[in-house]
Short mmCIF file of C-alpha atoms and ligand atoms in Angstrom, two decimals:
data_model
loop_
_atom_site.label_atom_id
_atom_site.label_comp_id
_atom_site.label_asym_id
_atom_site.label_seq_id
_atom_site.Cartn_x
_atom_site.Cartn_y
_atom_site.Cartn_z
CA MET A 99 -2.73 26.56 27.48
CA SER A 100 0.31 24.41 28.09
CA LYS A 101 1.64 22.32 25.28
CA THR A 102 0.91 18.62 25.00
CA LYS A 103 3.80 16.20 25.08
CA SER A 104 3.22 15.47 21.40
CA GLU A 105 3.56 19.18 20.65
CA GLN A 106 6.71 19.50 22.70
CA ILE A 107 8.32 16.47 21.09
CA PHE A 108 7.27 17.63 17.64
CA GLU A 109 8.99 20.97 18.23
CA ARG A 110 12.18 19.11 19.05
CA ALA A 111 11.64 16.87 16.03
CA CYS A 112 11.34 19.82 13.67
CA ARG A 113 14.76 21.08 14.71
CA VAL A 114 16.54 17.85 13.80
CA ILE A 115 14.35 15.96 11.31
CA PRO A 116 13.03 17.54 8.08
CA GLY A 117 9.42 18.45 8.85
CA GLY A 118 9.74 16.56 12.12
CA VAL A 119 8.86 13.25 10.46
CA ASN A 120 10.74 10.42 8.83
CA SER A 121 8.12 9.93 6.11
CA PRO A 122 6.03 12.80 4.74
CA VAL A 123 2.74 10.90 5.04
CA ARG A 124 3.02 11.19 8.81
CA ALA A 125 2.95 14.97 8.73
CA PHE A 126 -0.29 16.76 9.51
CA GLY A 127 0.38 19.51 6.98
CA SER A 128 -2.71 18.94 4.86
CA ILE A 129 -5.16 18.66 7.75
CA GLY A 130 -3.64 21.02 10.33
CA GLY A 131 -2.41 20.36 13.84
CA THR A 132 0.50 18.46 15.29
CA PRO A 133 1.28 14.81 14.61
CA ARG A 134 0.57 12.62 17.60
CA MET A 135 3.70 11.02 18.98
CA ILE A 136 2.74 7.38 19.35
CA CYS A 137 4.43 5.34 22.06
CA ARG A 138 2.58 2.04 21.90
CA ALA A 139 -0.02 0.11 19.97
CA ASP A 140 -2.04 -2.94 20.72
CA GLY A 141 -4.78 -4.65 18.72
CA ALA A 142 -6.85 -1.94 17.03
CA TYR A 143 -5.56 0.86 19.27
CA MET A 144 -2.60 3.23 19.47
CA THR A 145 -1.60 5.37 22.45
CA ASP A 146 0.25 8.68 22.25
CA GLU A 147 2.79 10.24 24.62
CA ASP A 148 0.00 12.16 26.36
CA GLY A 149 -1.84 8.94 27.14
CA ASN A 150 -4.60 9.48 24.55
CA GLU A 151 -5.92 6.32 22.99
CA TYR A 152 -6.95 6.11 19.34
CA LEU A 153 -8.84 3.49 17.42
CA ASP A 154 -6.43 3.16 14.51
CA PHE A 155 -7.39 2.87 10.85
CA VAL A 156 -3.92 3.42 9.42
CA GLY A 157 -2.36 0.22 10.72
CA SER A 158 1.18 1.43 9.99
CA TRP A 159 -0.11 2.00 6.40
CA GLY A 160 -1.09 -1.61 5.92
CA PRO A 161 1.19 -4.08 7.68
CA MET A 162 -1.04 -4.56 10.72
CA ILE A 163 -3.70 -6.76 9.16
CA LEU A 164 -3.84 -8.83 12.36
CA GLY A 165 -3.84 -5.75 14.55
CA HIS A 166 -0.93 -4.18 16.39
CA ASN A 167 1.46 -6.13 18.61
CA HIS A 168 0.07 -9.53 17.73
CA PRO A 169 1.32 -11.88 20.48
CA GLU A 170 2.58 -14.60 18.13
CA VAL A 171 4.43 -12.15 15.92
CA ARG A 172 5.95 -10.44 18.95
CA GLU A 173 7.08 -13.74 20.45
CA ALA A 174 8.68 -14.83 17.18
CA VAL A 175 10.61 -11.55 17.03
CA VAL A 176 11.80 -11.78 20.64
CA LYS A 177 12.89 -15.37 20.07
CA ALA A 178 14.74 -14.47 16.88
CA CYS A 179 16.56 -11.65 18.70
CA GLU A 180 18.01 -14.14 21.15
CA ASN A 181 19.99 -15.67 18.30
CA GLY A 182 21.54 -12.45 17.10
CA LEU A 183 20.22 -9.66 14.90
CA SER A 184 21.93 -10.22 11.57
CA TYR A 185 24.47 -12.56 10.02
CA GLY A 186 25.00 -11.37 6.45
CA ALA A 187 24.76 -15.03 5.50
CA ALA A 188 22.01 -17.34 4.29
CA THR A 189 19.43 -18.70 6.74
CA LEU A 190 16.71 -21.35 6.86
CA ARG A 191 13.99 -18.84 7.60
CA GLU A 192 14.54 -17.00 4.31
CA VAL A 193 14.00 -20.27 2.50
CA GLU A 194 10.82 -20.93 4.46
CA MET A 195 9.59 -17.44 3.64
CA ALA A 196 10.28 -17.92 -0.08
CA GLU A 197 8.67 -21.37 -0.05
CA LEU A 198 5.58 -20.01 1.64
CA ILE A 199 5.17 -17.21 -0.90
CA CYS A 200 5.93 -19.34 -3.96
CA GLY A 201 3.65 -22.07 -2.66
CA ALA A 202 0.73 -19.72 -2.25
CA VAL A 203 0.81 -17.09 -4.95
CA PRO A 204 0.14 -17.84 -8.62
CA ASN A 205 3.00 -17.09 -11.04
CA VAL A 206 5.55 -16.54 -8.30
CA ASP A 207 8.17 -19.23 -8.92
CA MET A 208 11.01 -17.38 -7.22
CA VAL A 209 11.23 -14.45 -4.86
CA ARG A 210 13.96 -12.12 -3.59
CA MET A 211 13.66 -10.36 -0.23
CA VAL A 212 14.58 -6.69 0.10
CA ASN A 213 14.07 -4.05 2.81
CA SER A 214 11.22 -1.86 1.59
CA GLY A 215 8.51 -1.52 -1.00
CA THR A 216 10.55 1.12 -2.79
CA GLU A 217 13.44 -1.28 -3.15
CA ALA A 218 11.14 -4.07 -4.29
CA VAL A 219 9.66 -2.00 -7.11
CA MET A 220 12.98 -0.50 -8.17
CA SER A 221 14.43 -4.00 -8.40
CA ALA A 222 11.45 -5.49 -10.21
CA ILE A 223 11.68 -2.77 -12.84
CA ARG A 224 15.37 -3.51 -13.28
CA ALA A 225 14.65 -7.22 -13.65
CA ALA A 226 11.94 -6.50 -16.24
CA ARG A 227 14.30 -4.25 -18.19
CA GLY A 228 17.11 -6.79 -17.97
CA TYR A 229 14.78 -9.55 -19.12
CA THR A 230 13.26 -7.71 -22.08
CA GLY A 231 16.30 -5.67 -23.06
CA ARG A 232 13.97 -2.66 -23.26
CA ASP A 233 14.01 0.61 -21.32
CA LYS A 234 10.57 2.18 -21.25
CA ILE A 235 7.96 1.52 -18.59
CA ILE A 236 4.33 2.51 -18.29
CA LYS A 237 2.92 3.61 -14.97
CA PHE A 238 -0.45 5.07 -14.10
CA MET A 239 -1.02 8.56 -12.78
CA GLY A 240 -1.87 8.53 -9.11
CA CYS A 241 -0.23 5.15 -8.53
CA TYR A 242 2.65 5.29 -6.07
CA HIS A 243 5.50 2.86 -6.43
CA GLY A 244 7.97 4.14 -3.87
CA HIS A 245 10.38 7.02 -4.11
CA SER A 246 13.00 5.72 -6.56
CA ASP A 247 13.90 8.22 -9.29
CA ALA A 248 12.29 6.57 -12.31
CA LEU A 249 8.94 6.18 -10.60
CA LEU A 250 8.48 9.65 -9.16
CA VAL A 251 6.43 10.74 -12.13
CA GLN A 252 2.95 12.09 -12.10
CA ALA A 253 3.19 13.47 -15.61
CA GLY A 254 0.39 16.02 -15.45
CA SER A 255 -2.56 15.53 -17.72
CA GLY A 256 -1.08 14.62 -21.06
CA VAL A 257 -1.09 10.89 -21.54
CA MET A 258 1.60 10.92 -24.16
CA THR A 259 3.97 13.21 -22.31
CA ALA A 260 7.20 11.47 -21.45
CA GLY A 261 8.01 11.71 -17.78
CA ILE A 262 8.30 14.98 -15.96
CA PRO A 263 9.95 14.37 -12.57
CA ASP A 264 7.60 14.86 -9.65
CA SER A 265 10.33 15.76 -7.24
CA ALA A 266 13.25 18.13 -7.18
CA GLY A 267 16.49 16.24 -7.37
CA VAL A 268 15.29 13.73 -9.95
CA PRO A 269 17.22 14.28 -13.20
CA GLN A 270 15.11 14.39 -16.33
CA GLY A 271 17.27 11.55 -17.65
CA CYS A 272 15.98 9.23 -14.92
CA THR A 273 12.36 9.64 -15.90
CA LYS A 274 12.59 10.00 -19.67
CA ASP A 275 11.67 6.32 -20.09
CA THR A 276 8.71 6.52 -17.73
CA LEU A 277 5.44 6.86 -19.62
CA SER A 278 2.24 7.81 -17.82
CA ALA A 279 -1.19 6.42 -18.55
CA VAL A 280 -4.61 7.00 -16.99
CA TYR A 281 -5.83 4.54 -14.37
CA ASN A 282 -8.89 2.57 -15.51
CA ASP A 283 -8.35 3.78 -19.09
CA VAL A 284 -6.89 0.94 -21.13
CA SER A 285 -6.83 2.97 -24.33
CA SER A 286 -4.33 5.38 -22.76
CA ALA A 287 -1.92 2.48 -22.24
CA GLU A 288 -2.73 1.04 -25.64
CA ARG A 289 -1.78 4.30 -27.34
CA LEU A 290 1.60 4.20 -25.60
CA PHE A 291 2.18 0.64 -26.81
CA GLU A 292 1.23 1.71 -30.35
CA ALA A 293 3.70 4.58 -30.16
CA PHE A 294 6.54 2.41 -28.77
CA PRO A 295 5.65 -1.18 -29.74
CA GLU A 296 9.12 -2.62 -29.16
CA GLU A 297 10.44 -0.35 -26.44
CA ILE A 298 8.23 -1.00 -23.45
CA ALA A 299 9.77 -3.32 -20.88
CA ALA A 300 6.97 -3.29 -18.34
CA VAL A 301 3.62 -2.01 -17.24
CA ILE A 302 3.48 -1.43 -13.51
CA VAL A 303 0.16 -0.96 -11.78
CA GLU A 304 -1.37 -0.97 -8.34
CA PRO A 305 -4.06 -3.58 -8.93
CA VAL A 306 -6.19 -1.53 -6.56
CA GLY A 307 -5.14 2.09 -6.57
CA ALA A 308 -4.51 2.84 -2.91
CA ASN A 309 -2.26 5.89 -2.98
CA MET A 310 -4.74 8.37 -4.48
CA GLY A 311 -7.37 7.37 -1.96
CA VAL A 312 -8.82 4.00 -2.92
CA VAL A 313 -9.60 3.45 -6.60
CA PRO A 314 -10.58 -0.11 -7.50
CA PRO A 315 -9.91 -1.37 -11.01
CA GLN A 316 -12.98 -1.33 -13.24
CA PRO A 317 -13.99 -4.68 -14.70
CA GLY A 318 -11.71 -5.53 -17.61
CA PHE A 319 -8.97 -3.00 -16.79
CA LEU A 320 -6.42 -5.43 -15.36
CA GLU A 321 -7.41 -8.11 -17.88
CA SER A 322 -6.77 -5.72 -20.76
CA LEU A 323 -3.37 -4.74 -19.35
CA ARG A 324 -2.56 -8.46 -19.26
CA SER A 325 -3.52 -8.83 -22.94
CA LEU A 326 -1.56 -5.74 -23.96
CA CYS A 327 1.58 -6.96 -22.19
CA THR A 328 1.26 -10.40 -23.77
CA LYS A 329 0.68 -8.88 -27.21
CA TYR A 330 3.69 -6.55 -27.04
CA GLY A 331 6.05 -8.79 -25.07
CA ALA A 332 6.13 -6.53 -22.00
CA VAL A 333 6.27 -7.64 -18.38
CA LEU A 334 3.15 -7.01 -16.30
CA ILE A 335 4.11 -5.98 -12.78
CA PHE A 336 1.49 -5.87 -10.05
CA ASP A 337 2.71 -3.60 -7.29
CA GLU A 338 1.14 -5.50 -4.41
CA VAL A 339 2.88 -3.62 -1.63
CA ILE A 340 -0.59 -2.80 -0.28
CA THR A 341 -2.84 -5.44 -1.87
CA GLY A 342 -0.50 -8.40 -1.32
CA PHE A 343 -1.81 -10.66 1.44
CA ARG A 344 -4.54 -8.10 2.08
CA LEU A 345 -7.25 -8.75 -0.51
CA GLY A 346 -6.67 -12.43 0.22
CA PHE A 347 -3.75 -14.78 0.54
CA THR A 348 -3.17 -14.92 -3.20
CA GLY A 349 -3.28 -11.14 -3.51
CA ALA A 350 -4.72 -9.30 -6.47
CA GLN A 351 -3.92 -12.09 -8.91
CA GLY A 352 -6.18 -14.44 -7.00
CA TYR A 353 -8.77 -11.81 -6.16
CA PHE A 354 -9.22 -10.57 -9.72
CA HIS A 355 -8.14 -13.74 -11.54
CA VAL A 356 -5.52 -11.95 -13.60
CA ASP A 357 -1.97 -13.25 -14.01
CA ALA A 358 1.02 -10.99 -13.48
CA ASP A 359 4.61 -11.73 -14.52
CA LEU A 360 6.22 -10.03 -11.54
CA VAL A 361 4.79 -8.89 -8.22
CA THR A 362 6.21 -6.63 -5.56
CA TYR A 363 5.50 -6.81 -1.85
CA GLY A 364 6.11 -4.75 1.26
CA LYS A 365 4.06 -3.69 4.27
CA ILE A 366 2.09 -6.84 5.29
CA ILE A 367 4.93 -9.15 4.28
CA GLY A 368 7.09 -7.67 7.07
CA ALA A 369 4.34 -7.47 9.73
CA GLY A 370 5.73 -4.08 10.77
CA MET A 371 9.42 -4.76 10.16
CA PRO A 372 11.14 -3.04 7.20
CA VAL A 373 10.69 -5.71 4.53
CA GLY A 374 9.92 -5.87 0.84
CA ALA A 375 10.10 -8.57 -1.80
CA TYR A 376 9.77 -9.06 -5.52
CA GLY A 377 9.09 -12.26 -7.31
CA GLY A 378 7.55 -13.86 -10.32
CA LYS A 379 8.16 -16.06 -13.29
CA ARG A 380 11.29 -18.19 -13.09
CA GLU A 381 12.62 -17.06 -16.47
CA ILE A 382 12.58 -13.44 -15.31
CA MET A 383 13.84 -14.02 -11.76
CA GLU A 384 16.71 -16.15 -13.04
CA ARG A 385 18.10 -13.01 -14.65
CA VAL A 386 18.81 -11.66 -11.17
CA ALA A 387 22.33 -11.86 -9.68
CA PRO A 388 24.10 -14.05 -8.78
CA VAL A 389 22.57 -16.38 -11.42
CA GLY A 390 21.91 -13.62 -13.94
CA PRO A 391 23.30 -10.28 -15.06
CA VAL A 392 20.72 -8.05 -13.31
CA TYR A 393 22.54 -6.81 -10.22
CA GLN A 394 20.57 -6.34 -7.02
CA ALA A 395 21.79 -6.75 -3.45
CA GLY A 396 21.11 -5.84 0.19
CA THR A 397 23.28 -6.12 3.29
CA LEU A 398 20.29 -6.63 5.58
CA SER A 399 17.95 -8.34 3.08
CA GLY A 400 16.25 -11.39 4.57
CA ASN A 401 17.24 -10.18 8.03
CA PRO A 402 16.45 -12.94 10.56
CA VAL A 403 14.38 -10.76 12.89
CA ALA A 404 12.37 -9.24 10.05
CA MET A 405 11.83 -12.69 8.53
CA ALA A 406 10.60 -14.02 11.88
CA ALA A 407 7.96 -11.29 12.02
CA GLY A 408 6.84 -11.62 8.40
CA LEU A 409 6.87 -15.37 8.28
CA THR A 410 4.81 -15.62 11.47
CA GLN A 411 2.16 -13.20 10.23
CA LEU A 412 1.96 -14.88 6.81
CA THR A 413 1.74 -18.33 8.39
CA ILE A 414 -1.17 -17.23 10.57
CA LEU A 415 -2.90 -15.80 7.49
CA ARG A 416 -2.28 -18.94 5.46
CA ASP A 417 -3.52 -21.27 8.20
CA HIS A 418 -6.62 -19.20 8.93
CA PRO A 419 -8.38 -18.37 5.68
CA GLU A 420 -11.39 -17.39 7.76
CA ILE A 421 -9.48 -14.25 8.75
CA TYR A 422 -9.85 -12.89 5.21
CA GLU A 423 -13.42 -14.09 4.94
CA GLU A 424 -14.44 -12.29 8.13
CA LEU A 425 -12.34 -9.19 7.48
CA ASN A 426 -13.65 -8.73 3.96
CA LYS A 427 -17.24 -9.35 5.01
CA LYS A 428 -16.96 -6.92 7.92
CA SER A 429 -15.33 -4.37 5.63
CA GLU A 430 -18.00 -4.66 2.95
CA TRP A 431 -20.66 -4.02 5.57
CA PHE A 432 -18.69 -1.14 7.12
CA TYR A 433 -18.02 0.74 3.88
CA ALA A 434 -21.63 0.25 2.77
CA GLU A 435 -22.69 1.87 6.04
CA VAL A 436 -20.25 4.75 5.51
CA ARG A 437 -21.75 5.23 2.05
CA ARG A 438 -25.26 5.21 3.50
CA ILE A 439 -24.36 7.73 6.21
CA MET A 440 -22.81 10.11 3.68
CA GLU A 441 -25.96 9.85 1.56
CA GLU A 442 -28.30 10.37 4.53
CA LYS A 443 -26.36 13.43 5.55
CA GLY A 444 -26.44 14.82 2.02
CA GLU A 445 -22.66 14.94 2.05
CA GLU A 446 -21.10 15.26 -1.40
CA ALA A 447 -19.00 12.15 -1.07
CA CYS A 448 -17.87 9.15 -3.06
CA VAL A 449 -17.06 6.15 -0.90
CA ASN A 450 -14.80 3.69 -2.71
CA SER A 451 -13.74 0.36 -1.28
CA CYS A 452 -12.22 -2.97 -2.12
CA ALA A 453 -12.01 -5.69 0.52
CA SER A 454 -10.61 -4.06 3.68
CA LEU A 455 -9.37 -0.94 1.86
CA GLY A 456 -11.67 2.03 1.70
CA CYS A 457 -11.83 5.79 1.32
CA ALA A 458 -14.39 8.56 1.51
CA PHE A 459 -13.67 11.19 -1.12
CA PHE A 460 -15.39 14.50 -0.50
CA THR A 461 -16.60 14.96 -4.05
CA LYS A 462 -19.80 14.17 -5.90
CA THR A 463 -17.77 12.99 -8.89
CA PRO A 464 -17.33 9.22 -9.07
CA VAL A 465 -13.61 8.66 -8.43
CA VAL A 466 -12.08 6.32 -11.01
CA ASN A 467 -8.60 7.81 -11.52
CA TYR A 468 -6.23 10.55 -10.39
CA GLU A 469 -8.05 13.39 -12.15
CA THR A 470 -11.35 12.58 -10.51
CA ALA A 471 -9.68 11.94 -7.12
CA LYS A 472 -8.32 15.47 -7.31
CA THR A 473 -11.85 16.92 -7.47
CA SER A 474 -12.13 16.17 -3.74
CA ASP A 475 -12.66 18.99 -1.28
CA THR A 476 -9.57 18.52 0.87
CA SER A 477 -10.61 21.16 3.38
CA ARG A 478 -13.79 19.16 3.98
CA TYR A 479 -11.62 16.08 4.52
CA ALA A 480 -9.48 18.05 6.96
CA ALA A 481 -12.57 18.95 8.98
CA TYR A 482 -13.68 15.32 8.88
CA PHE A 483 -10.23 14.17 10.00
CA ARG A 484 -10.20 16.60 12.93
CA HIS A 485 -13.69 15.52 13.97
CA MET A 486 -12.67 11.86 13.93
CA LEU A 487 -9.38 12.48 15.76
CA SER A 488 -11.07 14.53 18.46
CA HIS A 489 -13.29 11.50 19.08
CA GLY A 490 -10.33 9.15 19.30
CA ILE A 491 -10.47 7.79 15.75
CA TYR A 492 -7.15 7.86 13.92
CA ILE A 493 -7.59 7.92 10.13
CA ALA A 494 -5.01 8.92 7.53
CA PRO A 495 -4.05 12.61 7.75
CA SER A 496 -4.68 12.98 4.02
CA GLN A 497 -7.64 12.68 1.65
CA PHE A 498 -5.53 10.63 -0.72
CA GLU A 499 -4.78 7.66 1.49
CA ALA A 500 -6.65 4.49 2.30
CA MET A 501 -8.41 3.41 5.45
CA PHE A 502 -7.09 0.01 6.55
CA LEU A 503 -9.41 -2.31 8.44
CA SER A 504 -7.80 -5.14 10.36
CA ALA A 505 -8.82 -8.41 11.95
CA ALA A 506 -8.57 -6.62 15.30
CA HIS A 507 -11.43 -4.17 14.62
CA THR A 508 -14.60 -5.49 16.22
CA GLN A 509 -18.16 -4.97 15.06
CA GLU A 510 -18.83 -2.86 18.18
CA GLU A 511 -15.86 -0.62 17.49
CA LEU A 512 -16.91 -0.16 13.88
CA GLU A 513 -20.44 0.71 14.97
CA ARG A 514 -19.02 3.31 17.32
CA VAL A 515 -17.02 4.79 14.43
CA LEU A 516 -20.17 5.00 12.31
CA GLU A 517 -21.92 6.87 15.14
CA ILE A 518 -19.06 9.36 15.26
CA MET A 519 -19.25 9.78 11.47
CA ARG A 520 -22.97 10.39 11.77
CA ALA A 521 -22.26 13.22 14.20
CA PHE A 522 -19.91 14.95 11.73
C1 LIG B 79 4.04 1.97 0.30
C2 LIG B 79 4.13 1.62 -1.11
C3 LIG B 79 5.36 1.50 -1.77
C4 LIG B 79 6.66 1.87 -1.12
O1 LIG B 79 6.94 1.05 -0.03
P1 LIG B 79 7.98 1.61 1.10
O2 LIG B 79 8.13 0.43 2.01
O3 LIG B 79 7.33 2.78 1.72
O4 LIG B 79 9.24 1.94 0.40
C5 LIG B 79 5.36 1.03 -3.07
N1 LIG B 79 4.22 0.72 -3.70
C6 LIG B 79 3.01 0.82 -3.11
C7 LIG B 79 1.80 0.43 -3.85
C8 LIG B 79 2.93 1.31 -1.81
O5 LIG B 79 1.73 1.46 -1.24
#
């Protein structure tokens, strides 16, 4: 059989790009097969180089909440390009972007734009450390906060173990101040605070775990982290790179009614352009250069084309609150149906969801943290993935990623997806 174009291009890719991909999550290693080379996307669909069309549930890993190639976003980008691609100087649009975010999100008095989620988190941690004068941070196992050295810690099973780097090339010294706790287990964080009452600068958490599959916070979890941080004088950082402007316009703080001190953004905030941001309480953000001693910079930060894309998407979302209402309602129905189908079929599965984020874990264990997520049968997921892909449904090529519903997915399309699931 002759090779598909995707296969041919992937062969070329593997010769010149590590693993043939520019981000490991795009590889098909855990589910088998060759990554599809995508050449265009529109609404809820993506098309590959062979002309195959897929109904897409990855949405560029979150940014495409309005669907791909939204006409208003595209027009704003094209228009911005006509005025030049970058100035390395201040612009009006950055101010409008900051005003929009600060005007909408609780506890965000000031915001700094950066170029990725990784950069946003790395910078927020630095700001928290600069503000508190402390070094240690607490993160939760299974939460992903980008690939900066200090945060690449999974830390095995021991809660009290100081950070073991998760990646080659990360010096032990970079992770020695990273403490790992168990998601949805407040006592594990509390014990760390008791052990280091005056050394912990920040607690960073994905308010909805969305990088170990989807793991929503149990009632009281985020609230208790808030109390712990207040009690011990630590900064609570919500990593909202996925949840920001997805759960609703006010993000996880609004959705769960819990206040954070700093928040980080990425993905949706750039509408598909490489953008991140971190922001929060004025007294913390005023520690950032050039007003404060915490240095952080970026040649292309606040890039005019990227800002045009992000600002347009956020403005649409702000002006049309019904988008969230409809998306979240549609999603609740959809994931309930997925749950029902798995039950009917006697599949050993745990379907977790929160707003438009969802995930079917192939395990009978309720998934509440990293340990339980890991009980999933990944070969079963691989078979499920291949079944879906062969029917034109593009879901994440890994058990431990979310499914992203967007405003562009119609009821009819979702019903079709459920039929295909039923046939698995
Ligand atoms: C994707 C992600 C990041 C990293 O963002 P990049 O833009 O890939 O650097 C950080 N935190 C969370 C929660 C993410 O999902």
